[in-house]
CSV table of C-alpha atoms and ligand atoms in Angstrom, one decimal:
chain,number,residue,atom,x,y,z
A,1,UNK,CA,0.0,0.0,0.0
A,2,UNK,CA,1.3,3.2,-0.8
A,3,UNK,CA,0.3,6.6,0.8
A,4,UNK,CA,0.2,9.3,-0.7
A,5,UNK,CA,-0.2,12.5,1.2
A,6,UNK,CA,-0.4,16.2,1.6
A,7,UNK,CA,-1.2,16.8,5.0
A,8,UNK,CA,1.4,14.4,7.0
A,9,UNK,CA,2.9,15.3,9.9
A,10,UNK,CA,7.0,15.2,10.4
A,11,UNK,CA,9.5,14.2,13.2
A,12,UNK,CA,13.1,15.2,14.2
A,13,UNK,CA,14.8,12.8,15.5
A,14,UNK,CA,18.6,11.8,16.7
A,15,UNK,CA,19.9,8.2,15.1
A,16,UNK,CA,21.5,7.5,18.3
A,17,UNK,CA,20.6,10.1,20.7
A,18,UNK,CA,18.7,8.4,23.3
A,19,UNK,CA,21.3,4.7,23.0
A,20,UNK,CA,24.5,7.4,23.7
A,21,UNK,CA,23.2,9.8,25.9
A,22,UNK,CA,24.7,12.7,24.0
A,23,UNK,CA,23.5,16.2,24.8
A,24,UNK,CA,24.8,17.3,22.0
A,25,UNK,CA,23.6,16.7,18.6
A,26,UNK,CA,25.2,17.5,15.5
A,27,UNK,CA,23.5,18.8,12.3
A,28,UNK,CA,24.6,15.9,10.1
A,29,UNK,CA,23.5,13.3,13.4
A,30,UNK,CA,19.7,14.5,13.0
A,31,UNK,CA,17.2,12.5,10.9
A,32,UNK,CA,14.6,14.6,9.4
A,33,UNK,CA,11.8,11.8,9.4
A,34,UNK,CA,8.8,13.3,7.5
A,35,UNK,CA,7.2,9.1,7.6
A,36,UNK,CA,7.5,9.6,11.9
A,37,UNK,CA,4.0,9.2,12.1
A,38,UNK,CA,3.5,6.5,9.6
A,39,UNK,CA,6.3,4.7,11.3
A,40,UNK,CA,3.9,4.6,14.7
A,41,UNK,CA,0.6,4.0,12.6
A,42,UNK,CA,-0.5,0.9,12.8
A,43,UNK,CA,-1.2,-0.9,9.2
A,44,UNK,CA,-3.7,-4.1,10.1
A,45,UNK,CA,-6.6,-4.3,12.2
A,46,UNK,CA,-4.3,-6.5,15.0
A,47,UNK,CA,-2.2,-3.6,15.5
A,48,UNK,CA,-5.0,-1.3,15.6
A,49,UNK,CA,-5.9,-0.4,19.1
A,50,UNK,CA,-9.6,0.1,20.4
A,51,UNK,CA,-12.6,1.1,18.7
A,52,UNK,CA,-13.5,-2.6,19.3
A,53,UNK,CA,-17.2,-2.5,17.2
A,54,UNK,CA,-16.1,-0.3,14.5
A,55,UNK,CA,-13.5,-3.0,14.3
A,56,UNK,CA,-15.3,-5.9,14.0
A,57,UNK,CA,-18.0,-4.1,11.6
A,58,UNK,CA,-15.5,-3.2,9.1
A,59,UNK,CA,-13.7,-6.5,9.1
A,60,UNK,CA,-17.1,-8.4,7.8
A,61,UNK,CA,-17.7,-5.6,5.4
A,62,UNK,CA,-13.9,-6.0,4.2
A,63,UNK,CA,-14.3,-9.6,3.5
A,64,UNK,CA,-17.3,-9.3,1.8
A,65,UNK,CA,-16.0,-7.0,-0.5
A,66,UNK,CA,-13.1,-9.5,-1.1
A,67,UNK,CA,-15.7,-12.0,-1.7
A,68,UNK,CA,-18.2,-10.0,-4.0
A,69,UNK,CA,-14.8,-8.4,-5.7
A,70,UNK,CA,-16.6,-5.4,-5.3
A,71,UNK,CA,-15.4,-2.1,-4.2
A,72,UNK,CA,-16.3,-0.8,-0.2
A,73,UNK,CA,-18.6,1.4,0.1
A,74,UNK,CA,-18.1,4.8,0.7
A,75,UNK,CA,-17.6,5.8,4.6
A,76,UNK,CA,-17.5,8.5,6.9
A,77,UNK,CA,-15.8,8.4,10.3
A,78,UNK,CA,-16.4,11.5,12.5
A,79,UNK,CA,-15.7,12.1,16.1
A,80,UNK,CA,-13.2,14.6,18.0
A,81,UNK,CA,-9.7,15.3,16.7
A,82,UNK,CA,-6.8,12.6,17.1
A,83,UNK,CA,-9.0,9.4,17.5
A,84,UNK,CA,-7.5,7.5,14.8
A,85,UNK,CA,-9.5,8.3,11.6
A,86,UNK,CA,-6.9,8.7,9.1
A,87,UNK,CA,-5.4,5.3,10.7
A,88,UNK,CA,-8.3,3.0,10.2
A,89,UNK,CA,-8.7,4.5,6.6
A,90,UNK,CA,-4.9,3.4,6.2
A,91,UNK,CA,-5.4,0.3,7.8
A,92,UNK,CA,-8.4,-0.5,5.9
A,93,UNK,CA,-6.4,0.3,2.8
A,94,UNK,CA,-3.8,-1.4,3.9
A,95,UNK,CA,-6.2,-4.8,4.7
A,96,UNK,CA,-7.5,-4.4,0.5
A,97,UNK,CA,-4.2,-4.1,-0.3
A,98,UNK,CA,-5.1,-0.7,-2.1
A,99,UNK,CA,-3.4,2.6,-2.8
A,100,UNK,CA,-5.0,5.3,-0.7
A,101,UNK,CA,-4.9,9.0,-1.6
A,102,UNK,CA,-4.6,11.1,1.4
A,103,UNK,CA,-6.1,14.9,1.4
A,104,UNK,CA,-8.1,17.2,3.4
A,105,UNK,CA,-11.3,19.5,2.5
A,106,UNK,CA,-9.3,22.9,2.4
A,107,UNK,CA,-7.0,21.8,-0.2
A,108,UNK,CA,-9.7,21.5,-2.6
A,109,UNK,CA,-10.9,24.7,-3.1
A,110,UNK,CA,-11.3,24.7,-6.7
A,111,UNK,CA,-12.9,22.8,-9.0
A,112,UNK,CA,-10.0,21.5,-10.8
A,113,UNK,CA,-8.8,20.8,-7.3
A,114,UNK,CA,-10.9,17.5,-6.6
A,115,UNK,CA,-11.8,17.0,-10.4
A,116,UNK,CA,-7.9,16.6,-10.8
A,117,UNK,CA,-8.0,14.0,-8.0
A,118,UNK,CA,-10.9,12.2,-9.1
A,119,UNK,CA,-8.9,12.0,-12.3
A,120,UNK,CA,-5.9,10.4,-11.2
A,121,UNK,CA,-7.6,7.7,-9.2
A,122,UNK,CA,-7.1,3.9,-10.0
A,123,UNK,CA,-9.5,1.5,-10.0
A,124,UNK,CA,-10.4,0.1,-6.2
A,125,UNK,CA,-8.1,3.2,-4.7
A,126,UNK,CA,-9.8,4.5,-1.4
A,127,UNK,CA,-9.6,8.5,-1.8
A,128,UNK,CA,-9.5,10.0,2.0
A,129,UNK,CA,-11.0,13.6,2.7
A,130,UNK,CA,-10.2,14.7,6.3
A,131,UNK,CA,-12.9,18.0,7.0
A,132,UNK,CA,-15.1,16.9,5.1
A,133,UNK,CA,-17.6,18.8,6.2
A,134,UNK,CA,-15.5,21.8,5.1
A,135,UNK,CA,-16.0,21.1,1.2
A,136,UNK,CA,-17.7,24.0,-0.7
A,137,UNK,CA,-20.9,24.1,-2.4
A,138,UNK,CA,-19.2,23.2,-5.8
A,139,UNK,CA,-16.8,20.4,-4.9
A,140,UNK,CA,-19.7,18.6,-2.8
A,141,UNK,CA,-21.6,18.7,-6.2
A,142,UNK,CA,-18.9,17.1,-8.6
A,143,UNK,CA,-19.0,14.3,-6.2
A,144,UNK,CA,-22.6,13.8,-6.0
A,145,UNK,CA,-22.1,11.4,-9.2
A,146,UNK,CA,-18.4,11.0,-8.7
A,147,UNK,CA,-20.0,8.8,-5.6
A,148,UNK,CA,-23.1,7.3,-6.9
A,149,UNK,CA,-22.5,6.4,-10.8
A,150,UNK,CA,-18.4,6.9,-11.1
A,151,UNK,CA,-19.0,9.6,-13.5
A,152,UNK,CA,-17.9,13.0,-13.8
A,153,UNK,CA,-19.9,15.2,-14.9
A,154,UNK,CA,-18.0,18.2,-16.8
A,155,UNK,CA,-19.8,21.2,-18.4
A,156,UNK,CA,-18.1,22.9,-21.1
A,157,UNK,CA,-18.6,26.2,-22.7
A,158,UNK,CA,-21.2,28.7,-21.9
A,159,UNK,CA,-25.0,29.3,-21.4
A,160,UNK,CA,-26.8,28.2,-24.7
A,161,UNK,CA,-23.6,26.4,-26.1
A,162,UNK,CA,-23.0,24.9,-23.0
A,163,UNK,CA,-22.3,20.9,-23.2
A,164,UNK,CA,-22.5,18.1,-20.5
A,165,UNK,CA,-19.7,15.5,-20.7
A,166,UNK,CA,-20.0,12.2,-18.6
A,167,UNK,CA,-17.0,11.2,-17.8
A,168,UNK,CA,-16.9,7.6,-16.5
A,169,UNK,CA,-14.6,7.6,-13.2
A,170,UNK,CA,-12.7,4.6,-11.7
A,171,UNK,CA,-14.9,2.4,-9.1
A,172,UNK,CA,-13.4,3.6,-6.2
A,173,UNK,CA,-14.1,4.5,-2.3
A,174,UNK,CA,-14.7,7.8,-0.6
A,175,UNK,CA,-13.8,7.8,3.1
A,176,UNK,CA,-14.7,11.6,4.5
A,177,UNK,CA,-13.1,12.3,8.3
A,178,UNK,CA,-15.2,14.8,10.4
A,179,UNK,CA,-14.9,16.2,13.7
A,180,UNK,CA,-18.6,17.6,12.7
A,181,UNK,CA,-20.9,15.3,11.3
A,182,UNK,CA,-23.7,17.7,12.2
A,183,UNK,CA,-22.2,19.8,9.4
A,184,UNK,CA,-21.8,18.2,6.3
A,185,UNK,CA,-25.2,18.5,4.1
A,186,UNK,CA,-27.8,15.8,3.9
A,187,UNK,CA,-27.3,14.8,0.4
A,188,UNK,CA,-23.7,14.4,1.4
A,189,UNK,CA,-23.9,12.4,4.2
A,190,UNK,CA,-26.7,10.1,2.3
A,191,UNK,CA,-24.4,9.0,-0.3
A,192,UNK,CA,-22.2,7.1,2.8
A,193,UNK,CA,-23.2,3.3,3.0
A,194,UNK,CA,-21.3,3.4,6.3
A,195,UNK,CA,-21.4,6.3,8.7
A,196,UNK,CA,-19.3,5.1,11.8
A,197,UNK,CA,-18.4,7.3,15.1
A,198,UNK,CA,-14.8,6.9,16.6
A,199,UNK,CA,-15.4,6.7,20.1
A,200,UNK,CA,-12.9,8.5,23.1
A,201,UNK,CA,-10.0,5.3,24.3
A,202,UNK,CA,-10.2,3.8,28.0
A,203,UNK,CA,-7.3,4.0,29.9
A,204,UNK,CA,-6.4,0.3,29.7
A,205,UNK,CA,-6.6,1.2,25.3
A,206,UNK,CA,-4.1,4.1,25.9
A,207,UNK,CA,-2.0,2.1,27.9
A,208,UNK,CA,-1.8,-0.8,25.1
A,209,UNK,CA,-1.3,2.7,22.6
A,210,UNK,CA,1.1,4.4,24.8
A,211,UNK,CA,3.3,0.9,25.2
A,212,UNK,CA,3.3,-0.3,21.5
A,213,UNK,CA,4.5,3.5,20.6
A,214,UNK,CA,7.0,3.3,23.2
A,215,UNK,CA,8.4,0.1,21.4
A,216,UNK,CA,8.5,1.5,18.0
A,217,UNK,CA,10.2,4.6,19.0
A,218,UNK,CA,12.6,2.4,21.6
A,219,UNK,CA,11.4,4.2,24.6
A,220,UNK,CA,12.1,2.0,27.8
A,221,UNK,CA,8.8,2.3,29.8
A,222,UNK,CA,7.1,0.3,32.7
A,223,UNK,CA,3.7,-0.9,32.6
A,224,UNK,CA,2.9,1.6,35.9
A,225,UNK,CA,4.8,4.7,34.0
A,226,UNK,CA,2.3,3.8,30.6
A,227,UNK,CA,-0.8,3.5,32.7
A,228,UNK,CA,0.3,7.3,34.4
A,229,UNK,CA,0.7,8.9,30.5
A,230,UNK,CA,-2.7,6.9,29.7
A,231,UNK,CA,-4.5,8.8,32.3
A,232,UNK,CA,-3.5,12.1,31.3
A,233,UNK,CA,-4.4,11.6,27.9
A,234,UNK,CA,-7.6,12.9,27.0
A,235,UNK,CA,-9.0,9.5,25.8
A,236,UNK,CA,-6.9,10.5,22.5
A,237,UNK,CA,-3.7,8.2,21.3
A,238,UNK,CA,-2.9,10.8,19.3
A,239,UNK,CA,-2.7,12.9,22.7
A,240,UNK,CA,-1.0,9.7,24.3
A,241,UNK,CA,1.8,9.7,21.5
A,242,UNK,CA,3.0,13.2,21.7
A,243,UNK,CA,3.0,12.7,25.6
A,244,UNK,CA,5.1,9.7,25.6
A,245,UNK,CA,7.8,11.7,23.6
A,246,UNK,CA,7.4,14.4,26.0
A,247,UNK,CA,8.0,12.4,29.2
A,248,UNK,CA,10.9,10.1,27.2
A,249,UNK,CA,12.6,13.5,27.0
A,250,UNK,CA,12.5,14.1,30.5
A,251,UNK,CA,13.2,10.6,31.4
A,252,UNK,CA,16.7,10.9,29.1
A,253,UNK,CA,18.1,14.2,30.7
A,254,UNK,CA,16.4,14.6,34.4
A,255,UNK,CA,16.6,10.6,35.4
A,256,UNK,CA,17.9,7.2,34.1
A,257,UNK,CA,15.9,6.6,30.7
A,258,UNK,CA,13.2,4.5,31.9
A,259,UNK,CA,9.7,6.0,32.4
A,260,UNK,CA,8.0,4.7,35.3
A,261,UNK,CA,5.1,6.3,37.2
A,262,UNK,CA,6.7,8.9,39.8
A,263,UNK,CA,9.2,10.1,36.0
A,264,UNK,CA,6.0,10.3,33.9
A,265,UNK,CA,4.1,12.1,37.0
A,266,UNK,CA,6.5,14.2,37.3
A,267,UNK,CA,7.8,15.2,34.0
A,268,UNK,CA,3.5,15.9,33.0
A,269,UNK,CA,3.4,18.5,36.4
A,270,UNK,CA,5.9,19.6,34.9
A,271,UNK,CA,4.6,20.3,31.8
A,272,UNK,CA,0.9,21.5,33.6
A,273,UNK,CA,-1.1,18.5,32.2
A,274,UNK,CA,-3.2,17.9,35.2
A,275,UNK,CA,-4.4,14.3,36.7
A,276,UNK,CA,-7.1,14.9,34.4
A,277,UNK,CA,-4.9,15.6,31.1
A,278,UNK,CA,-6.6,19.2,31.2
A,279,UNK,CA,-3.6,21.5,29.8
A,280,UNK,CA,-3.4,25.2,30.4
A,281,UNK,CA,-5.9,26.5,28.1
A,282,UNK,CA,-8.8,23.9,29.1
A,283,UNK,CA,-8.2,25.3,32.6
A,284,UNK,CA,-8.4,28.9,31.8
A,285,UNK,CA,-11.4,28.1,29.9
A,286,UNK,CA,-12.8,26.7,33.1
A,287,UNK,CA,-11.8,29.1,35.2
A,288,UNK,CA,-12.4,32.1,32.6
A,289,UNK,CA,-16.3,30.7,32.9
A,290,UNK,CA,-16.3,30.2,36.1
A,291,UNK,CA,-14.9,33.6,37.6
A,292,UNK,CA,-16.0,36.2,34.6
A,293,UNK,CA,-19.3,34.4,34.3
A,294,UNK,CA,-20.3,33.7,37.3
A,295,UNK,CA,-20.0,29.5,36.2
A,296,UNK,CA,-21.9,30.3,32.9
A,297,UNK,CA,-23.7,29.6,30.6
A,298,UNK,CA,-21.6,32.0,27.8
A,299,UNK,CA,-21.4,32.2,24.6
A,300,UNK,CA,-18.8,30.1,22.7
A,301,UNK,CA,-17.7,33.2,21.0
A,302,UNK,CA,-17.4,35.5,24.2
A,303,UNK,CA,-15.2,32.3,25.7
A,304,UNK,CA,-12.9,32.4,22.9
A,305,UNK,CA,-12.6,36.0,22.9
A,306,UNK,CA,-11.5,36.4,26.0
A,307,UNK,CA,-8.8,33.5,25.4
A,308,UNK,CA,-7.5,34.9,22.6
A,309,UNK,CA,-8.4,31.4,20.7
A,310,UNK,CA,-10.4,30.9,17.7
A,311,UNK,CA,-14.1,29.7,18.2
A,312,UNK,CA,-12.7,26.3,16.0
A,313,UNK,CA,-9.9,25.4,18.2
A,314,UNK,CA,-12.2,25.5,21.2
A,315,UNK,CA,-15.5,24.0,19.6
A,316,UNK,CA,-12.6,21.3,18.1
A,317,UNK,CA,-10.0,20.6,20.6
A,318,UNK,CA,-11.0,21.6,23.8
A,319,UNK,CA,-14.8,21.0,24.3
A,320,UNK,CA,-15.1,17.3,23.5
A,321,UNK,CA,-13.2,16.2,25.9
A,322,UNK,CA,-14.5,18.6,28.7
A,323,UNK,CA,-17.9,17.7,27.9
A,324,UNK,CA,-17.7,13.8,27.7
A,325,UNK,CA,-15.3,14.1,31.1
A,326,UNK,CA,-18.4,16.5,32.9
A,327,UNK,CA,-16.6,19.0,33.3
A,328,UNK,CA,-18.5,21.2,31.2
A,329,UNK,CA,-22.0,21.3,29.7
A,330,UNK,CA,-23.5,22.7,26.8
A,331,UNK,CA,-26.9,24.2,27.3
A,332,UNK,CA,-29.0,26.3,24.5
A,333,UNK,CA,-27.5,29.9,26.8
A,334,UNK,CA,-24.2,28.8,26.1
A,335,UNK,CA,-21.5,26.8,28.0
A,336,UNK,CA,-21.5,26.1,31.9
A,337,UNK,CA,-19.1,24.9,34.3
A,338,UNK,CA,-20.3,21.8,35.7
A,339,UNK,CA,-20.4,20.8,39.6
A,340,UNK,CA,-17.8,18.0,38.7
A,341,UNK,CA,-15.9,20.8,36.9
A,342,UNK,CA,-16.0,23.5,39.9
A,343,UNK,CA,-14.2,20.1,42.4
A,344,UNK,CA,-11.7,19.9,39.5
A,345,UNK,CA,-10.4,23.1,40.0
A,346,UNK,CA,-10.8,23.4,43.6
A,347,UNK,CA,-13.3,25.8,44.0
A,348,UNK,CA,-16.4,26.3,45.9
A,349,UNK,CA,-20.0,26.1,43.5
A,350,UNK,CA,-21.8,29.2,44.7
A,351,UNK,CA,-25.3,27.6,46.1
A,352,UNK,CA,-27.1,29.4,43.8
A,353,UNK,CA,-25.7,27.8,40.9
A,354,UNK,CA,-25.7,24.0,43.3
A,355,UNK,CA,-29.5,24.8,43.2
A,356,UNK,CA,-29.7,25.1,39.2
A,357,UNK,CA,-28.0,21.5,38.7
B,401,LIG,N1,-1.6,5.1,17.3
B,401,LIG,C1,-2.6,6.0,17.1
B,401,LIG,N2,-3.8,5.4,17.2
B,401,LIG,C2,-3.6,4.1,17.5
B,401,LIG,C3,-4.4,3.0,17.7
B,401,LIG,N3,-5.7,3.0,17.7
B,401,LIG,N4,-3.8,1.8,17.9
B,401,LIG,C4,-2.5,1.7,17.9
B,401,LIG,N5,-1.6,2.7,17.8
B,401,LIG,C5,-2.2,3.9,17.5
């Protein structure tokens, strides 16, 4: 399988940093490793972590593709940010033994954009769109039949001279990636046969996440020290990956190289990810609510205002994770600190607002 993408992350890494214990690393010592995070994705359904009943749903629907030698159907995965949705598209790719094309709803602005993809597309090649819901009005509509019959439809020349040309597309399969199903439009979201939601990872998940990255990278970690990162990851691997390179830092220069519980404690104090894997800006959030606002509810817009942050990065990062953990709640006035979320912080609940939950 080969990926091909515009939207990859990248990694810096020292060959032999972490086996020599050298503080200093040279120029022509440092590995620029733009696959990093393909290196740590996992390629087969084995290696792939959680999401247990998406799992199992999409290994039926994979073999009975293999057995109808028919392409998948077209899917859409949403959820919050960093739950693995561009990793089960490469995995399932991966399982077909099919190219997948890798690109995100922003980079197709123009028509020639996505028609220009569609184009280039083999036969049985999975074409990933991460934001989906972000397409424009134009792009949605040249894959209305790009989806349904394979064809594109072109128009050429204008008004009265104007032509329709059907041109017949490769079979192959959409899979959008959303952080907001609720946005993409109803005709969209009809033409998926499989609409699956990626839920947030348990502890024991991130643990199995935070111990197989660990490996990869050749990161010497205890089962304890894995468990402590787990906790303070927001339910998110791709939360519990960057961690685990955090703390392996601090493990190299401020103790022996192993992380175990009190080093990964520690080193995430350190770096003011709380017991609860809230960072700085979730906190101010709360605490922005709860002293301004008297606990809420406020507007979303007010909220990021007053943070400096954009509306997106709030409704997209932050908020997901405060809401499932009850720390926050969403009501039709705006957003409100909950009970749970007053405790967290250590502060008193004014009875008046005890009274309204
Ligand atoms: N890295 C990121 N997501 C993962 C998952 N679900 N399983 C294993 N490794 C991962």
């Amino acid at each position: 399988m080969t990926i091909l993408s515009d939207n990859e992350g990248y990694g810096v890494q020292s060959k032999d940093y972490v086996k020599k214990k050298n503080p200093i690393i040279k120029p022509e010592n440092i590995e620029y490793d733009n696959t990093y995070e393909n290196s740590i994705r996992p390629k087969d359904f084995d290696s792939y972590i959680g999401q247990g009943a998406l799992k199992e749903s999409l290994k039926v629907t994979l073999e009975a593709a293999k057995l109808r030698e028919k392409p998948l159907d077209h899917m859409l995965f949403y959820g919050p940010p960093g739950l693995g949705k561009t990793t089960i598209a490469g995995v399932i790719a991966s399982q077909m033994g099919v190219d997948i094309r890798i690109t995100s709803a922003p980079a197709l602005e123009r028509p020639r954009d996505i028609i220009g993809i569609l184009m280039s597309l083999k036969g049985g090649e999975i074409l990933f769109i991460d934001e989906i819901h972000r397409l424009n009005k134009v792009a949605e509509e040249i894959l209305y039949p790009a989806m349904e019959d394979f064809t594109l439809d072109m128009t050429t020349g204008k008004s009265q001279t104007a032509k329709t040309l059907r041109v017949p597309l490769p079979k192959f399969t959409l899979i959008g990636a959303t952080t907001k199903a609720g946005e993409l439009s109803s005709p969209l979201r009809d033409r998926f046969g499989i609409i699956h939601r990626l839920e947030f990872y348990t502890t024991d998940e991130l643990s199995q996440v935070v111990q197989r990255t660990a490996n990869i990278l050749d990161i010497k970690i205890t089962e304890s020290g894995a468990k402590a990162v787990a906790m303070r990851s927001r339910g998110t691997p791709r939360i519990a990956n960057r961690l685990v390179k955090r703390v392996a830092d601090f493990a190299i220069v401020k103790y022996d190289g192993q992380i175990d519980e009190k080093v990964a404690n520690e080193s995430l104090d350190i770096l003011k990810i709380d017991e609860f894997g809230l960072d700085t800006t979730d906190r101010a959030l709360l605490n922005l609510i709860i002293e301004k606002y008297d606990g809420g509810p406020v507007g979303i817009e007010t909220i990021a205002a007053a943070l400096s942050e954009d509306v997106r990065t709030i409704e997209d990062v932050c908020e997901p994770y405060l809401l499932q953990a009850g720390l926050l709640q969403r009501t039709p006035r705006g957003r409100k600190v909950s009970p749970e979320g007053y405790r967290h912080l250590g502060i008193k609940m004014p009875s008046e607002q005890t009274k309204l939950f």
